[in-house]
CSV table of C-alpha atoms in Angstrom, one decimal:
chain,number,residue,atom,x,y,z
A,1,MET,CA,0.0,0.0,0.0
A,2,GLU,CA,1.2,3.5,-0.9
A,3,CYS,CA,0.2,6.2,1.5
A,4,GLU,CA,0.8,9.8,0.6
A,5,TYR,CA,-0.4,13.4,1.0
A,6,LYS,CA,-0.5,15.7,-2.0
A,7,TRP,CA,-0.8,19.5,-1.9
A,8,ARG,CA,-1.0,22.3,-4.5
A,9,ALA,CA,2.1,24.5,-4.7
A,10,ASP,CA,3.9,27.3,-6.4
A,11,GLU,CA,7.6,28.1,-6.5
A,12,ALA,CA,7.4,29.9,-3.1
A,13,LEU,CA,5.7,26.9,-1.5
A,14,LEU,CA,8.3,24.5,-3.0
A,15,GLY,CA,11.1,26.6,-1.5
A,16,GLY,CA,9.3,26.8,1.8
A,17,ALA,CA,8.9,23.0,1.9
A,18,LEU,CA,12.5,22.5,1.0
A,19,LEU,CA,13.6,24.9,3.8
A,20,TRP,CA,11.2,23.0,6.2
A,21,ALA,CA,12.8,19.7,5.3
A,22,SER,CA,16.4,20.9,5.5
A,23,GLY,CA,15.8,21.5,9.2
A,24,ARG,CA,15.0,17.8,9.8
A,25,LEU,CA,17.6,15.4,11.1
A,26,GLY,CA,18.2,12.5,8.7
A,27,SER,CA,17.2,14.4,5.6
A,28,ALA,CA,19.0,13.8,2.3
A,29,SER,CA,17.9,15.0,-1.2
A,30,ARG,CA,18.3,14.2,-4.9
A,31,THR,CA,16.9,15.7,-8.1
A,32,ILE,CA,15.2,13.5,-10.7
A,33,HIS,CA,13.9,14.3,-14.2
A,34,MET,CA,10.7,12.3,-14.6
A,35,ARG,CA,8.6,11.8,-17.8
A,36,SER,CA,5.5,9.7,-17.2
A,37,GLN,CA,3.0,8.3,-19.7
A,38,TYR,CA,-0.4,7.0,-18.4
A,39,PHE,CA,-2.1,4.4,-20.5
A,40,ASP,CA,-5.6,3.0,-21.0
A,41,SER,CA,-7.6,1.3,-23.7
A,42,ALA,CA,-10.3,3.1,-25.8
A,43,ASP,CA,-13.0,1.2,-23.8
A,44,GLY,CA,-11.4,2.3,-20.5
A,45,LEU,CA,-10.3,-1.2,-19.3
A,46,LEU,CA,-8.0,0.2,-16.6
A,47,ARG,CA,-10.4,3.0,-15.4
A,48,GLN,CA,-13.2,0.5,-15.1
A,49,ASN,CA,-11.0,-1.6,-12.9
A,50,GLU,CA,-10.1,1.4,-10.7
A,51,ALA,CA,-6.5,1.1,-12.0
A,52,ALA,CA,-3.8,3.5,-13.3
A,53,LEU,CA,-1.0,2.2,-15.5
A,54,ARG,CA,2.1,4.3,-15.9
A,55,LEU,CA,5.5,4.0,-17.6
A,56,ARG,CA,8.0,6.5,-16.2
A,57,LEU,CA,11.5,7.4,-17.2
A,58,GLU,CA,13.3,8.5,-14.0
A,59,ASN,CA,16.5,10.1,-15.3
A,60,SER,CA,17.5,7.1,-17.4
A,61,ARG,CA,15.7,4.3,-15.5
A,62,GLY,CA,12.4,3.0,-16.9
A,63,VAL,CA,9.8,2.0,-14.3
A,64,CYS,CA,6.3,0.6,-14.9
A,65,CYS,CA,3.7,1.1,-12.2
A,66,MET,CA,0.1,-0.1,-11.6
A,67,LYS,CA,-2.0,1.6,-9.0
A,68,LEU,CA,-5.3,0.2,-7.8
A,69,ARG,CA,-8.2,1.3,-5.7
A,70,ASN,CA,-7.4,4.9,-4.8
A,71,VAL,CA,-8.9,6.2,-1.5
A,72,SER,CA,-8.6,9.9,-0.8
A,73,THR,CA,-9.3,12.1,2.3
A,74,THR,CA,-10.2,15.8,2.5
A,75,GLU,CA,-6.8,16.5,4.1
A,76,GLY,CA,-5.1,15.3,0.8
A,77,MET,CA,-4.1,11.8,2.0
A,78,ARG,CA,-4.3,9.0,-0.6
A,79,THR,CA,-3.8,5.3,-0.2
A,80,HIS,CA,-3.8,2.7,-2.9
A,81,GLU,CA,-2.1,-0.5,-3.9
A,82,GLU,CA,1.0,0.2,-5.9
A,83,TYR,CA,3.1,-2.3,-7.9
A,84,GLU,CA,6.4,-1.4,-9.7
A,85,CYS,CA,9.0,-3.0,-11.8
A,86,GLU,CA,11.9,-1.9,-14.0
A,87,ALA,CA,10.8,-1.8,-17.7
A,88,ALA,CA,11.7,-0.1,-20.9
A,89,THR,CA,8.3,-0.5,-22.5
A,90,ILE,CA,4.7,-0.8,-21.3
A,91,GLU,CA,4.6,-4.4,-22.8
A,92,GLU,CA,7.7,-5.4,-20.7
A,93,GLY,CA,6.2,-3.8,-17.7
A,94,LEU,CA,2.9,-5.6,-18.0
A,95,ALA,CA,4.8,-8.9,-18.4
A,96,ARG,CA,6.8,-8.2,-15.2
A,97,LEU,CA,4.2,-6.5,-12.9
A,98,PRO,CA,2.6,-9.8,-11.7
A,99,GLU,CA,6.1,-10.8,-10.3
A,100,ALA,CA,5.8,-7.6,-8.2
A,101,GLY,CA,2.3,-8.6,-7.0
A,102,ALA,CA,0.0,-6.9,-9.5
A,103,PRO,CA,-3.2,-8.9,-10.5
A,104,LYS,CA,-2.2,-11.3,-13.2
A,105,ASP,CA,-5.6,-11.3,-14.9
A,106,LEU,CA,-5.7,-7.5,-15.2
A,107,CYS,CA,-2.1,-7.4,-16.5
A,108,ALA,CA,-3.0,-10.0,-19.1
A,109,LYS,CA,-6.1,-8.2,-20.2
A,110,ALA,CA,-4.2,-4.9,-20.5
A,111,ALA,CA,-1.4,-6.6,-22.4
A,112,SER,CA,-3.9,-8.0,-25.0
A,113,ALA,CA,-5.8,-4.6,-25.3
A,114,GLU,CA,-4.8,-1.8,-27.6
A,115,LEU,CA,-3.4,0.7,-25.1
A,116,ALA,CA,-2.9,4.3,-25.9
A,117,VAL,CA,-1.2,7.2,-24.0
A,118,GLN,CA,-3.9,9.2,-22.2
A,119,CYS,CA,-1.7,11.8,-20.5
A,120,THR,CA,2.0,12.7,-20.3
A,121,VAL,CA,3.6,14.4,-17.3
A,122,ASP,CA,7.1,15.8,-17.7
A,123,PHE,CA,8.6,17.3,-14.5
A,124,MET,CA,11.6,17.8,-12.2
A,125,ARG,CA,11.4,16.3,-8.7
A,126,VAL,CA,13.4,17.2,-5.7
A,127,ALA,CA,13.1,14.2,-3.4
A,128,VAL,CA,14.0,14.6,0.2
A,129,LEU,CA,14.2,11.6,2.5
A,130,ILE,CA,13.2,12.5,6.1
A,131,GLN,CA,13.6,10.2,9.0
A,132,GLN,CA,12.0,10.6,12.4
A,133,ASN,CA,12.6,7.8,14.9
A,134,ASP,CA,11.8,4.6,13.0
A,135,THR,CA,9.7,6.4,10.4
A,136,VAL,CA,11.1,7.3,6.9
A,137,CYS,CA,9.1,9.3,4.4
A,138,GLU,CA,9.9,11.1,1.2
A,139,LEU,CA,9.0,14.7,0.5
A,140,ALA,CA,8.7,15.2,-3.3
A,141,LEU,CA,8.7,18.7,-4.7
A,142,ASP,CA,7.4,18.5,-8.3
A,143,GLN,CA,7.4,21.1,-11.0
A,144,GLY,CA,6.7,20.6,-14.7
A,145,GLU,CA,3.9,20.2,-17.2
A,146,LEU,CA,0.9,17.9,-17.9
A,147,GLN,CA,0.1,17.1,-21.5
A,148,HIS,CA,-3.2,15.7,-22.9
A,149,GLU,CA,-4.5,15.8,-26.5
A,150,GLY,CA,-2.3,18.7,-27.5
A,151,ARG,CA,-3.2,20.8,-24.5
A,152,THR,CA,-0.8,21.6,-21.6
A,153,ALA,CA,-1.2,22.7,-18.0
A,154,PRO,CA,1.5,23.5,-15.4
A,155,LEU,CA,2.2,21.0,-12.6
A,156,CYS,CA,3.4,22.2,-9.3
A,157,GLU,CA,2.8,20.1,-6.2
A,158,ILE,CA,4.2,18.9,-2.9
A,159,GLU,CA,3.9,15.2,-1.9
A,160,LEU,CA,4.8,13.5,1.3
A,161,GLU,CA,4.9,9.7,1.0
A,162,HIS,CA,5.3,7.1,3.8
A,163,ILE,CA,8.2,4.8,3.1
A,164,VAL,CA,8.7,2.7,6.2
A,165,GLY,CA,8.1,2.7,10.0
A,166,SER,CA,5.2,3.9,12.2
A,167,GLU,CA,2.5,5.8,10.4
A,168,GLU,CA,1.7,8.1,13.4
A,169,PRO,CA,4.9,10.3,13.0
A,170,PHE,CA,4.3,10.4,9.2
A,171,HIS,CA,0.8,11.8,9.7
A,172,ALA,CA,2.1,14.2,12.3
A,173,LEU,CA,4.8,15.4,9.9
A,174,ALA,CA,2.2,15.9,7.1
A,175,ALA,CA,0.0,17.9,9.5
A,176,GLU,CA,3.0,20.0,10.6
A,177,LEU,CA,4.0,20.7,7.0
A,178,ALA,CA,0.5,21.5,5.9
A,179,GLU,CA,-0.1,23.9,8.8
A,180,HIS,CA,3.4,25.5,8.5
A,181,LEU,CA,2.9,26.4,4.8
A,182,SER,CA,-1.0,26.7,4.8
A,183,LEU,CA,-1.1,24.0,2.1
A,184,VAL,CA,-4.2,23.2,0.1
A,185,PRO,CA,-4.9,19.5,-0.8
A,186,GLU,CA,-4.4,18.6,-4.4
A,187,PRO,CA,-7.3,16.6,-5.8
């Protein structure tokens, strides 16, 4: 299960979040160029199964991901099943995702369907690992562009994802960050 908070941002909020994170013990950061393509069939096979299928290039590393059954809260928290594997193509990813725990039948149906790119997201991410006691989470500061059917829109968001450890400190960090910067959840 992936558990994360997402908030709307602008450049000033990204800077404020980075400053907030830099004051934490156990924080380390890296910058990643990400280009994600989201896929579905013309009849909405994945959408009908409450699934999202993504192929992302993270710097030079290809990663295929399937997310299932998204649940959101008004505070911006989301939880869902998430399965990932290294892959250079969506076909390779669908063949390997069941090894990572993704539903075999849905992967097989998607592999035999005519999939098309529904949306592309091209962005830079500053990822900061934060540790508090036994809890590790990642603060992601994303800025880039969404592309769909020839139209574009800016992307600027802050994300805090639980990686490992107790969830209570993770939720407390999210509440502290949201209050400190007056963050608005990103639907």
